[in-house]
Short mmCIF file of C-alpha atoms in Angstrom, two decimals:
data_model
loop_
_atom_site.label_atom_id
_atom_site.label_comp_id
_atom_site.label_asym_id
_atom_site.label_seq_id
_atom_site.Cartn_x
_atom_site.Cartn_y
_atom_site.Cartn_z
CA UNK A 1 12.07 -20.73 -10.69
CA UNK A 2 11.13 -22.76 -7.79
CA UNK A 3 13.20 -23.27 -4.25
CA UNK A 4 16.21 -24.93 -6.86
CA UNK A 5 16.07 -21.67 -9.05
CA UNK A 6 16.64 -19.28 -6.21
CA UNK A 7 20.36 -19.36 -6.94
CA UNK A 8 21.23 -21.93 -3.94
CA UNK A 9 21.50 -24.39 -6.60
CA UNK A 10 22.11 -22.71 -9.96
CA UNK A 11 24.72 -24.19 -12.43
CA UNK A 12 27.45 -26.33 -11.52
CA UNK A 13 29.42 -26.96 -14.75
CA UNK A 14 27.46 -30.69 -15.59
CA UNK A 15 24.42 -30.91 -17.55
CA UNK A 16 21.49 -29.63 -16.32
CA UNK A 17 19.33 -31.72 -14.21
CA UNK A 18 15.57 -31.95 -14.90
CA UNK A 19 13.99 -30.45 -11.64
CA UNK A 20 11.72 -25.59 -10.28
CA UNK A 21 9.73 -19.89 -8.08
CA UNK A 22 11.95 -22.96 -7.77
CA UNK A 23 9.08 -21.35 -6.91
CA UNK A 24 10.47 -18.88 -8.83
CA UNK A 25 8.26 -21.45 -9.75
CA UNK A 26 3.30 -23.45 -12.12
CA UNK A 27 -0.31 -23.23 -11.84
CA UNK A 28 -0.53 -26.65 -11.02
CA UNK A 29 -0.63 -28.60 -7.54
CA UNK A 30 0.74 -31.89 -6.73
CA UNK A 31 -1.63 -34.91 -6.68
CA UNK A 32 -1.80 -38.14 -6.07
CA UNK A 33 -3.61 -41.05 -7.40
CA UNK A 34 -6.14 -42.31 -5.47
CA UNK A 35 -6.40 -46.05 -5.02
CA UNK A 36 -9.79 -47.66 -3.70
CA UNK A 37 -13.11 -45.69 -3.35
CA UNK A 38 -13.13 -43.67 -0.19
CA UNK A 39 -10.75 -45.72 1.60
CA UNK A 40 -8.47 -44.87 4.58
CA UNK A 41 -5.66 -42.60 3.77
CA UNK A 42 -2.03 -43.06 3.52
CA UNK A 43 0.60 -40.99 5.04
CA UNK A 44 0.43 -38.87 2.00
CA UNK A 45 -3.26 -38.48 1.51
CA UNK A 46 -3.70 -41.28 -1.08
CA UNK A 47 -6.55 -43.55 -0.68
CA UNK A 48 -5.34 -47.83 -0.41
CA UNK A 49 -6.66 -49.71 -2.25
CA UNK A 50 -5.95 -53.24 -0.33
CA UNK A 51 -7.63 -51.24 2.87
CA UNK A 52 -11.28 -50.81 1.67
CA UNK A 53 -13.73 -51.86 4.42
CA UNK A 54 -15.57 -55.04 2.63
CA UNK A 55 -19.03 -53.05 3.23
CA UNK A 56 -17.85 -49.74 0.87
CA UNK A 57 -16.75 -52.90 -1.45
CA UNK A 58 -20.31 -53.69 -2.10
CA UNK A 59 -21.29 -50.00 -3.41
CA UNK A 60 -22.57 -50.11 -6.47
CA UNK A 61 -24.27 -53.51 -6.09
CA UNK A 62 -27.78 -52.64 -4.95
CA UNK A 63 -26.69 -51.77 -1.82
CA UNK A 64 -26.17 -48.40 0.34
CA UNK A 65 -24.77 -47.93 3.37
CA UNK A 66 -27.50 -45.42 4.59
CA UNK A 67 -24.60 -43.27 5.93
CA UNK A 68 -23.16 -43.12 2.48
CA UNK A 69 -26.01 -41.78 0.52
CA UNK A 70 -25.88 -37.86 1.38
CA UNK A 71 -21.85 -37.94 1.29
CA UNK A 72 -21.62 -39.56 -1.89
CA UNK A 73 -23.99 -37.26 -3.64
CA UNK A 74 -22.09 -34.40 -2.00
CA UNK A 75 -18.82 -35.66 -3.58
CA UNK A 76 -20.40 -36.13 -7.07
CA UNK A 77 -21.04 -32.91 -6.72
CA UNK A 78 -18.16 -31.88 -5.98
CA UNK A 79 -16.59 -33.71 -9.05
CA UNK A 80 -19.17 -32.17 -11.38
CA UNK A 81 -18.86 -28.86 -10.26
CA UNK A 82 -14.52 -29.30 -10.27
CA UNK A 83 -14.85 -30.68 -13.91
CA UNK A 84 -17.02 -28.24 -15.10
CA UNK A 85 -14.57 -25.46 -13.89
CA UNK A 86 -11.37 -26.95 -15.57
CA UNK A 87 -13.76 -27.22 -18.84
CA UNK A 88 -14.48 -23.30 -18.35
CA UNK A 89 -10.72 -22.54 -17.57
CA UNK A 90 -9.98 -24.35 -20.12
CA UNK A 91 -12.15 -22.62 -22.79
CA UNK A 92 -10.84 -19.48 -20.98
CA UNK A 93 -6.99 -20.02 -21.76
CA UNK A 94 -8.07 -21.17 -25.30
CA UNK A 95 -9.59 -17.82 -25.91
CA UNK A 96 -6.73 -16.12 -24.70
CA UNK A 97 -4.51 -17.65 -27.26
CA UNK A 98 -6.93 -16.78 -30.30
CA UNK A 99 -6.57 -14.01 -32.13
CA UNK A 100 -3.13 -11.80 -33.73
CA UNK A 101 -1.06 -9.85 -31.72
CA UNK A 102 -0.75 -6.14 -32.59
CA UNK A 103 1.65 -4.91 -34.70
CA UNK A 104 4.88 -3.12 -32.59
CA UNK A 105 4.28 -5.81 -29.58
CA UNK A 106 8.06 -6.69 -30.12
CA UNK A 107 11.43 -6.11 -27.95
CA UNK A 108 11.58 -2.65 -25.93
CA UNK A 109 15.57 -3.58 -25.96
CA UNK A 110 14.60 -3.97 -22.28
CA UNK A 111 15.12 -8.27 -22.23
CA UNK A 112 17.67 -10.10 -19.66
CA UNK A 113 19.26 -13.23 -19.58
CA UNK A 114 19.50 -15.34 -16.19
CA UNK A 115 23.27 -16.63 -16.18
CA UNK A 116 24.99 -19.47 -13.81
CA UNK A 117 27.59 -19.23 -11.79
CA UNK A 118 30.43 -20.26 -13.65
CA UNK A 119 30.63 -17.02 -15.34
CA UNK A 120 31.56 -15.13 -11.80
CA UNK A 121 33.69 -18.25 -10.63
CA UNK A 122 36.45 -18.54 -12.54
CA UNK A 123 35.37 -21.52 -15.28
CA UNK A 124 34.30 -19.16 -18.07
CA UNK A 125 37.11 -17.37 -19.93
CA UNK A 126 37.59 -14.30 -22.69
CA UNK A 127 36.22 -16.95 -25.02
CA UNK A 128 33.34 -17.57 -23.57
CA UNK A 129 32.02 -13.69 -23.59
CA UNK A 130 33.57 -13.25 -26.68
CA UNK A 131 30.84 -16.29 -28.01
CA UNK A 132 28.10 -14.62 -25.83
CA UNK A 133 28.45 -11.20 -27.64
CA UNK A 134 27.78 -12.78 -30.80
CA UNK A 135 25.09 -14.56 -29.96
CA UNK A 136 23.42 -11.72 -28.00
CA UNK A 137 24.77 -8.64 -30.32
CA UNK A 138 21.34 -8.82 -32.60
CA UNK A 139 18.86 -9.72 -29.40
CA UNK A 140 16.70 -7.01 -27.37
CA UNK A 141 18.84 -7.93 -24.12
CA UNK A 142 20.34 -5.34 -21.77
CA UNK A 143 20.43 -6.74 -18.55
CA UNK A 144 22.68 -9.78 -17.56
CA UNK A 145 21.43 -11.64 -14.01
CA UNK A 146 24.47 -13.28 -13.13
CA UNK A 147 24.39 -15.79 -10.01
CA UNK A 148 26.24 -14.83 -7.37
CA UNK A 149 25.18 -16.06 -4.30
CA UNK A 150 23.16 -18.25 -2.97
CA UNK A 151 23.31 -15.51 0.22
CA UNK A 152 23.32 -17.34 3.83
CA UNK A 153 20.61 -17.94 5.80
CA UNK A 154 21.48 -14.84 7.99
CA UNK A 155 21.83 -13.06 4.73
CA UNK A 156 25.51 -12.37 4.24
CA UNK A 157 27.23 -13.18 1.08
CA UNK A 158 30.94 -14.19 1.43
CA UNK A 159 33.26 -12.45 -1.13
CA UNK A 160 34.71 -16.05 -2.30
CA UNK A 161 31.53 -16.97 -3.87
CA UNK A 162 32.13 -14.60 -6.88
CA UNK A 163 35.83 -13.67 -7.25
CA UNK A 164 35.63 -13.55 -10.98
CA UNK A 165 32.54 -10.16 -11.05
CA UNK A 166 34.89 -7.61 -11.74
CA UNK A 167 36.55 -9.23 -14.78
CA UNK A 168 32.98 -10.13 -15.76
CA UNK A 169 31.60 -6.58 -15.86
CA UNK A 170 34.95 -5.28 -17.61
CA UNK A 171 34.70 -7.99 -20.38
CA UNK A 172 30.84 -7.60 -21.12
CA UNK A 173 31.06 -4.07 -21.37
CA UNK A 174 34.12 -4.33 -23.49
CA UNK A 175 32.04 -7.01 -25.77
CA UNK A 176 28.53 -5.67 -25.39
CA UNK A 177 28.78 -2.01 -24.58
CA UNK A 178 25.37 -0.96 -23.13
CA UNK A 179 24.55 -4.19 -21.79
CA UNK A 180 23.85 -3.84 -17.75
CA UNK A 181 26.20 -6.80 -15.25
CA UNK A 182 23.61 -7.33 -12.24
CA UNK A 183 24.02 -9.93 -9.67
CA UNK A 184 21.63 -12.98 -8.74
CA UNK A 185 21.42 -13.49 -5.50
CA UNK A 186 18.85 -15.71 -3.72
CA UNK A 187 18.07 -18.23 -1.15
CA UNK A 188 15.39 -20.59 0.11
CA UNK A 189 12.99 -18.85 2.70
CA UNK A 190 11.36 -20.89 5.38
CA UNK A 191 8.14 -20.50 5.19
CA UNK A 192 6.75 -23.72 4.19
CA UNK A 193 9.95 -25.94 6.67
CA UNK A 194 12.21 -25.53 9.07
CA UNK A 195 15.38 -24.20 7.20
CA UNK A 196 15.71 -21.27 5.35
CA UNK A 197 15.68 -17.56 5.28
CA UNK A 198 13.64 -15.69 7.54
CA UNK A 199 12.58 -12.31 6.54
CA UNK A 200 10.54 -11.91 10.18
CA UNK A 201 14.01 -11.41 11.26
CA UNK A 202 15.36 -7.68 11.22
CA UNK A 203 18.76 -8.87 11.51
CA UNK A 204 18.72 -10.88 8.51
CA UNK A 205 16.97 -8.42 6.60
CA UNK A 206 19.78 -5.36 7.30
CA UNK A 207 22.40 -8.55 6.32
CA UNK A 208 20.97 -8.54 2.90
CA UNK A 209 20.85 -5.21 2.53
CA UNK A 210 24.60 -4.88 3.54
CA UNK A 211 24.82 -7.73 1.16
CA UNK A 212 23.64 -5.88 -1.71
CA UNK A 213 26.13 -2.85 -1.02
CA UNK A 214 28.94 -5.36 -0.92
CA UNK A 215 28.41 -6.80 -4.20
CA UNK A 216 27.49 -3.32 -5.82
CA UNK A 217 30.95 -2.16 -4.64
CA UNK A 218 32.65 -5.36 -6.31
CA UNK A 219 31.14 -3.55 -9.79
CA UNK A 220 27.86 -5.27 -10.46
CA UNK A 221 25.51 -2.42 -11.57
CA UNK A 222 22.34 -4.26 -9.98
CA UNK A 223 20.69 -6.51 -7.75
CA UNK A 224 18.74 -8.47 -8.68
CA UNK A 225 16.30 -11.14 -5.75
CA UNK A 226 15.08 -14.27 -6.24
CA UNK A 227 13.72 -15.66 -2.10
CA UNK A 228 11.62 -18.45 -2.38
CA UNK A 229 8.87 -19.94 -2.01
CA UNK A 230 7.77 -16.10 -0.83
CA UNK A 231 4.74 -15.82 -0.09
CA UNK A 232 1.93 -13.08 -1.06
CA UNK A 233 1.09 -10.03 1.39
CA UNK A 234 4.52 -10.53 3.02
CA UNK A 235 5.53 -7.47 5.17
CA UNK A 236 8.66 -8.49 5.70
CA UNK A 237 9.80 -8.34 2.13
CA UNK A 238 8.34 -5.30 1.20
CA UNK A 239 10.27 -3.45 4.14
CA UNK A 240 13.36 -5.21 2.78
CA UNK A 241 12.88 -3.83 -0.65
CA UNK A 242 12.59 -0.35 0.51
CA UNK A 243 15.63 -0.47 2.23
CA UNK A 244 16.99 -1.88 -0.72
CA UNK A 245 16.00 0.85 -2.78
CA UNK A 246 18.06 3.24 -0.59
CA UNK A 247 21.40 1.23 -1.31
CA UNK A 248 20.95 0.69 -4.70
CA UNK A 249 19.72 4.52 -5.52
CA UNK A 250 23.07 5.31 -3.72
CA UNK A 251 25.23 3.30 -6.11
CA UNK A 252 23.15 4.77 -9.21
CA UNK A 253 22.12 0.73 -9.72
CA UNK A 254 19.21 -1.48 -10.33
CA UNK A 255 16.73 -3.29 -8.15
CA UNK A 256 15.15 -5.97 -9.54
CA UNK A 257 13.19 -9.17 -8.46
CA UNK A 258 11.95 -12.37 -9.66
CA UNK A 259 8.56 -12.67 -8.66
CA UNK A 260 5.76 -15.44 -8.07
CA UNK A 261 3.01 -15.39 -10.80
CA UNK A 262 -0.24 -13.34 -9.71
CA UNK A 263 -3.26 -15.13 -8.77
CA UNK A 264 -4.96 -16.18 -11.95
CA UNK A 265 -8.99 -16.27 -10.43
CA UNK A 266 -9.33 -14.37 -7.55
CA UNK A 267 -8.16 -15.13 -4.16
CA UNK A 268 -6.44 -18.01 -5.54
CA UNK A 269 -3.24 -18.27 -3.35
CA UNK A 270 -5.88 -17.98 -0.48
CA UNK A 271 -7.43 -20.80 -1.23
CA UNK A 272 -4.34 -22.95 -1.94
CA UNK A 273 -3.15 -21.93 1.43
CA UNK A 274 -5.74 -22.92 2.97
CA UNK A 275 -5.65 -26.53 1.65
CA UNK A 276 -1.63 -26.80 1.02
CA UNK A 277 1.51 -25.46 2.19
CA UNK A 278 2.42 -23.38 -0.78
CA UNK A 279 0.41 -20.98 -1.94
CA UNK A 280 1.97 -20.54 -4.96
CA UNK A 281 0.62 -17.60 -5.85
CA UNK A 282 0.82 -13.57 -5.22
CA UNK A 283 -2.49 -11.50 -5.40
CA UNK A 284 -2.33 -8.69 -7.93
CA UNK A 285 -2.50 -6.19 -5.28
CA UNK A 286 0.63 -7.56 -3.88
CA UNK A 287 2.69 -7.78 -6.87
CA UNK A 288 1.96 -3.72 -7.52
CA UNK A 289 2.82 -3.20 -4.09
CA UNK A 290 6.29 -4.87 -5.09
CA UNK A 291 6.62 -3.32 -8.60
CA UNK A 292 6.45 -0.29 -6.64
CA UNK A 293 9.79 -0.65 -5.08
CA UNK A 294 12.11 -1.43 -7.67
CA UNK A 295 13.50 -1.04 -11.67
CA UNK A 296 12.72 -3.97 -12.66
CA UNK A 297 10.01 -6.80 -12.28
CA UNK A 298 10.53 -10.36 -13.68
CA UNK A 299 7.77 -12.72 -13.80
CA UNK A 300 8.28 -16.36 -13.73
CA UNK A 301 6.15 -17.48 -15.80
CA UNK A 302 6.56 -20.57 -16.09
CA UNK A 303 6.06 -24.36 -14.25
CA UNK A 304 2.76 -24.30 -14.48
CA UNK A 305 1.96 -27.62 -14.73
CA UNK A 306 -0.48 -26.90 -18.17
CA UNK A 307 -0.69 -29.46 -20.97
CA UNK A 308 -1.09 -28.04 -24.06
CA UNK A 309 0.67 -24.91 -25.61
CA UNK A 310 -2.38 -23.26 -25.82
CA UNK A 311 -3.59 -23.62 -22.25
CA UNK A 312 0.15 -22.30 -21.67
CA UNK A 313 0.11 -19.63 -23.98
CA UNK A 314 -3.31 -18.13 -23.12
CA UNK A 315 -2.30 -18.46 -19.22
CA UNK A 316 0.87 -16.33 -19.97
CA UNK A 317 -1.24 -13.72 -22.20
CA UNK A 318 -3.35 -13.43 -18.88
CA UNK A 319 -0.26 -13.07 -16.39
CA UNK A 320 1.15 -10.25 -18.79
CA UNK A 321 -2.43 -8.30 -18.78
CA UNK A 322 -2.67 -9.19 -14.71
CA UNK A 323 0.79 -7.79 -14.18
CA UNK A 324 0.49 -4.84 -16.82
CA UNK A 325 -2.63 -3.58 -14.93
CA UNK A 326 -0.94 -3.19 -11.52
CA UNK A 327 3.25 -2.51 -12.60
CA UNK A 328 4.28 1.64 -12.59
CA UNK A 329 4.76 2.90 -16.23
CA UNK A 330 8.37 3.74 -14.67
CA UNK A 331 9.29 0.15 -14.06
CA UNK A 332 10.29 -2.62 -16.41
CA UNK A 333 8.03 -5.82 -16.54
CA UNK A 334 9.42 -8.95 -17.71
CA UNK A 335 7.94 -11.88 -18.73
CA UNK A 336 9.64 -15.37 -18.15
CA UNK A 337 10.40 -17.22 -21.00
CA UNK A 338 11.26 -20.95 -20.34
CA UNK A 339 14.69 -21.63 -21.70
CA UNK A 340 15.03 -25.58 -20.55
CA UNK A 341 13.31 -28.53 -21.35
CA UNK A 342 12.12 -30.64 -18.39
CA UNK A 343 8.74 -32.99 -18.11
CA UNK A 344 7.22 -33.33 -14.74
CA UNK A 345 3.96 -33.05 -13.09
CA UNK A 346 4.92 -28.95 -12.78
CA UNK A 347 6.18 -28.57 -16.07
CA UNK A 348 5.55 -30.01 -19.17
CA UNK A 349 8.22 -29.28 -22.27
CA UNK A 350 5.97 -29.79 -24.98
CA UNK A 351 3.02 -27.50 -23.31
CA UNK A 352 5.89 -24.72 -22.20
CA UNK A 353 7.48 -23.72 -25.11
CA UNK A 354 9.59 -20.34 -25.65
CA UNK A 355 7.20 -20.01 -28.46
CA UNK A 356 3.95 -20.62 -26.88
CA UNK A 357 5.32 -17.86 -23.96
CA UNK A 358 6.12 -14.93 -26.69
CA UNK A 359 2.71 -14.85 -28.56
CA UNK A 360 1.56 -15.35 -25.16
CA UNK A 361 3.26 -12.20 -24.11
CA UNK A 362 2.89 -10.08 -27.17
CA UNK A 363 -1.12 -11.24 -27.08
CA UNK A 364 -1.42 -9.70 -23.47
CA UNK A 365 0.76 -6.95 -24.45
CA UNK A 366 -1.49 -6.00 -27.30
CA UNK A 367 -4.50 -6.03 -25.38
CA UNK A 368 -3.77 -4.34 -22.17
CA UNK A 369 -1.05 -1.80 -22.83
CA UNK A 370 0.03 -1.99 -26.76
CA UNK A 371 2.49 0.69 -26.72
CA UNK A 372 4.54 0.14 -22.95
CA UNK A 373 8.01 1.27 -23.31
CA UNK A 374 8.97 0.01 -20.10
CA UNK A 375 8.47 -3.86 -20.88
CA UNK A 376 10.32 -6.89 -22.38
CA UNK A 377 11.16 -10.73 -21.68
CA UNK A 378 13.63 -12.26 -19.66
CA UNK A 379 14.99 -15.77 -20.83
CA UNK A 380 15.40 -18.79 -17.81
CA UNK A 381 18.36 -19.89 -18.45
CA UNK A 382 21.55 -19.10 -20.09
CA UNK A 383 23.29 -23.38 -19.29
CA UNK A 384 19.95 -25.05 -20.36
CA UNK A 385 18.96 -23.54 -23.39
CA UNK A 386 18.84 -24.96 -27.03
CA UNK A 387 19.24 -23.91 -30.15
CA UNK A 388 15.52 -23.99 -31.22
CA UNK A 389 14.77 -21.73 -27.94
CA UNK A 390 16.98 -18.86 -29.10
CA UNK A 391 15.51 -18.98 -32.68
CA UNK A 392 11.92 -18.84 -31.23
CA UNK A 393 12.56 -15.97 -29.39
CA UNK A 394 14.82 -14.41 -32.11
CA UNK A 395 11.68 -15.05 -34.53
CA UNK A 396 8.94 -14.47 -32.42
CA UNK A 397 10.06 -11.46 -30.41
CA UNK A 398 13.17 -10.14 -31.68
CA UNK A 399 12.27 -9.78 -35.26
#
């Protein structure tokens, strides 16, 4: 769920656009293509090809520049040693994928559904939930995270942008008794630009948390974050949670996040952020720290930019062991299942299948923490998703 899936643009009645963490969401970075060989660069770091000096032209001839010789042997390698590592990662994430899950890795009963806004805006009728009962009646899902923001910059929410919540909440639990109403609310953060949220700033921070009472008044029974692109070891946001915490103890309702996947080697996010501006991803320490503070936990696990379903599946059997190892016993982990279809450099529809992402799950599951209670799936997103999604989850992790 990238900067576009932090609820500032979620659902707007057309057909949904191919985007995407945004942020929310992939384990990929973006690249471009070289042109000529060690040329100057162009404004976005690509090498021109109609720009080569006419003496790196002759390299490979049975010439050298004598300047060139150390360099060049540096960069080869560098290539060798880069190649060999997506060959090992790659063999890695294959293993992952091998192998049964246990028996029992299957719904807690514990899954949620992200939902757009027209359900809390006035476009969906008594129809419409009447249609989502029966198609959610025989599924593991108990928690609904219904859009209702995006929240302001400075953190307030006005009441227009969800006049519909308390008919929602009366319907579903007329429909699907049991079944938990919690509202989406999210916003860009500015820490890779200009405009955006800005947790540094106390003011904003107590805005969202009077935010959060405001909308638990108007009858959701949770709150659930998505602020993107956030990145790891942030202060800010862990003070925000805690006074979160306090509001939504008060009102007997959930706290839950989306969060940034966890650093799959090491240091990763580190390193990206020391090269690019988005770091992409959290350390593991840093996602307990957060899974800490509230019910819920949803990982967005997906736009990762993989290429095969079995690179994708064995990364999201390692994100469920990563996050398993570090999330309380007391709070429920979710792992993001990709309900849209989209082909881009960050996510590729035939690699990131709903499929691929539940044996994925149940594999990690299995190995790491077979019989966790406090665990389940949450499906991204209610306006994008086919048919064939909801029967691979149905057969996969439902039944």
């Amino acid at each position: 769920m990238d900067e576009q899936r932090t609820g500032a643009e979620v659902e707007t009645g057309a057909e949904p656009v191919a985007e995407t963490p945004a942020t929310p969401a992939g384990a990929g970075t973006d690249t471009g293509e070289g042109g000529g060989e060690g040329g100057p660069e162009d404004d976005e770091g690509r090498t021109s090809p109609g720009r080569v000096p006419a003496w790196l032209r002759t390299v490979g001839r049975g010439w050298r520049h004598p300047r060139l010789r150390w360099p060049k042997r540096v960069a080869l390698a560098l290539v060798v040693v880069s190649v060999l590592s997506l060959l090992a990662a790659g063999t890695a994430l294959r293993v992952n994928y091998a192998g049964d899950p246990a028996a029992g890795t299957q719904t807690r009963n514990r899954d949620a559904l992200w939902m757009g806004h027209a359900w809390v805006d006035g476009r969906k009728k008594d129809a419409d939930v009447k249609a989502l009962a029966k198609r959610l009646r025989a599924t593991g899902i108990r928690d609904l995270y219904v859009h209702a923001g995006p929240l302001e910059h400075d953190g307030t929410l006005p009441e227009s942008a969800y006049p519909k919540a308390r008919w929602l909440v009366d319907a579903v639990h007329r429909e699907l008794p049991g079944v938990r109403v919690q509202a989406w609310l999210g916003d860009v953060l500015a820490t890779e630009g200009e405009v955006g949220m800005r947790l540094e700033r106390a003011a904003t921070r107590a805005a969202v948390v009077r935010s959060a009472g405001q909308i638990l008044d108007a009858g959701f029974e949770g709150a659930h974050f998505d602020l993107e692109p956030l990145h790891s070891d942030d202060s800010n946001y862990l003070s925000l949670l805690d006074d979160l915490r306090r509001v939504t103890r008060a009102h007997d309702a959930q706290l839950s996040v989306a969060a940034h996947q966890i650093d799959p080697l090491p240091n990763l996010h580190s390193v990206f952020g020391a090269f690019t501006a988005h770091p992409k991803w959290w350390s593991q320490s840093f996602f307990g720290q957060v899974a800490r503070r509230v019910d819920q936990i949803a990982v967005m696990s997906y736009d990762t930019a993989l290429p095969l379903e079995s690179l994708y599946g064995g990364y999201v059997a390692e994100q469920t062991s990563l996050a398993l190892e570090v999330t309380p016993q007391s709070t429920d982990l979710l792992m993001g299942l990709p309900f849209y279809y989209e082909d881009n450099m960050d996510h590729h529809g035939s690699a990131e299948t709903v499929a691929a992402a539940v044996r994925g799950t149940r594999l990690g599951l299995s190995r790491t923490d077979r019989t966790r209670e406090h665990f389940g799936v949450a499906l991204y997103v209610d306006f994008a998703a086919r048919e064939k999604d909801w029967t691979a989850y149905e057969e996969g992790w439902v039944r």
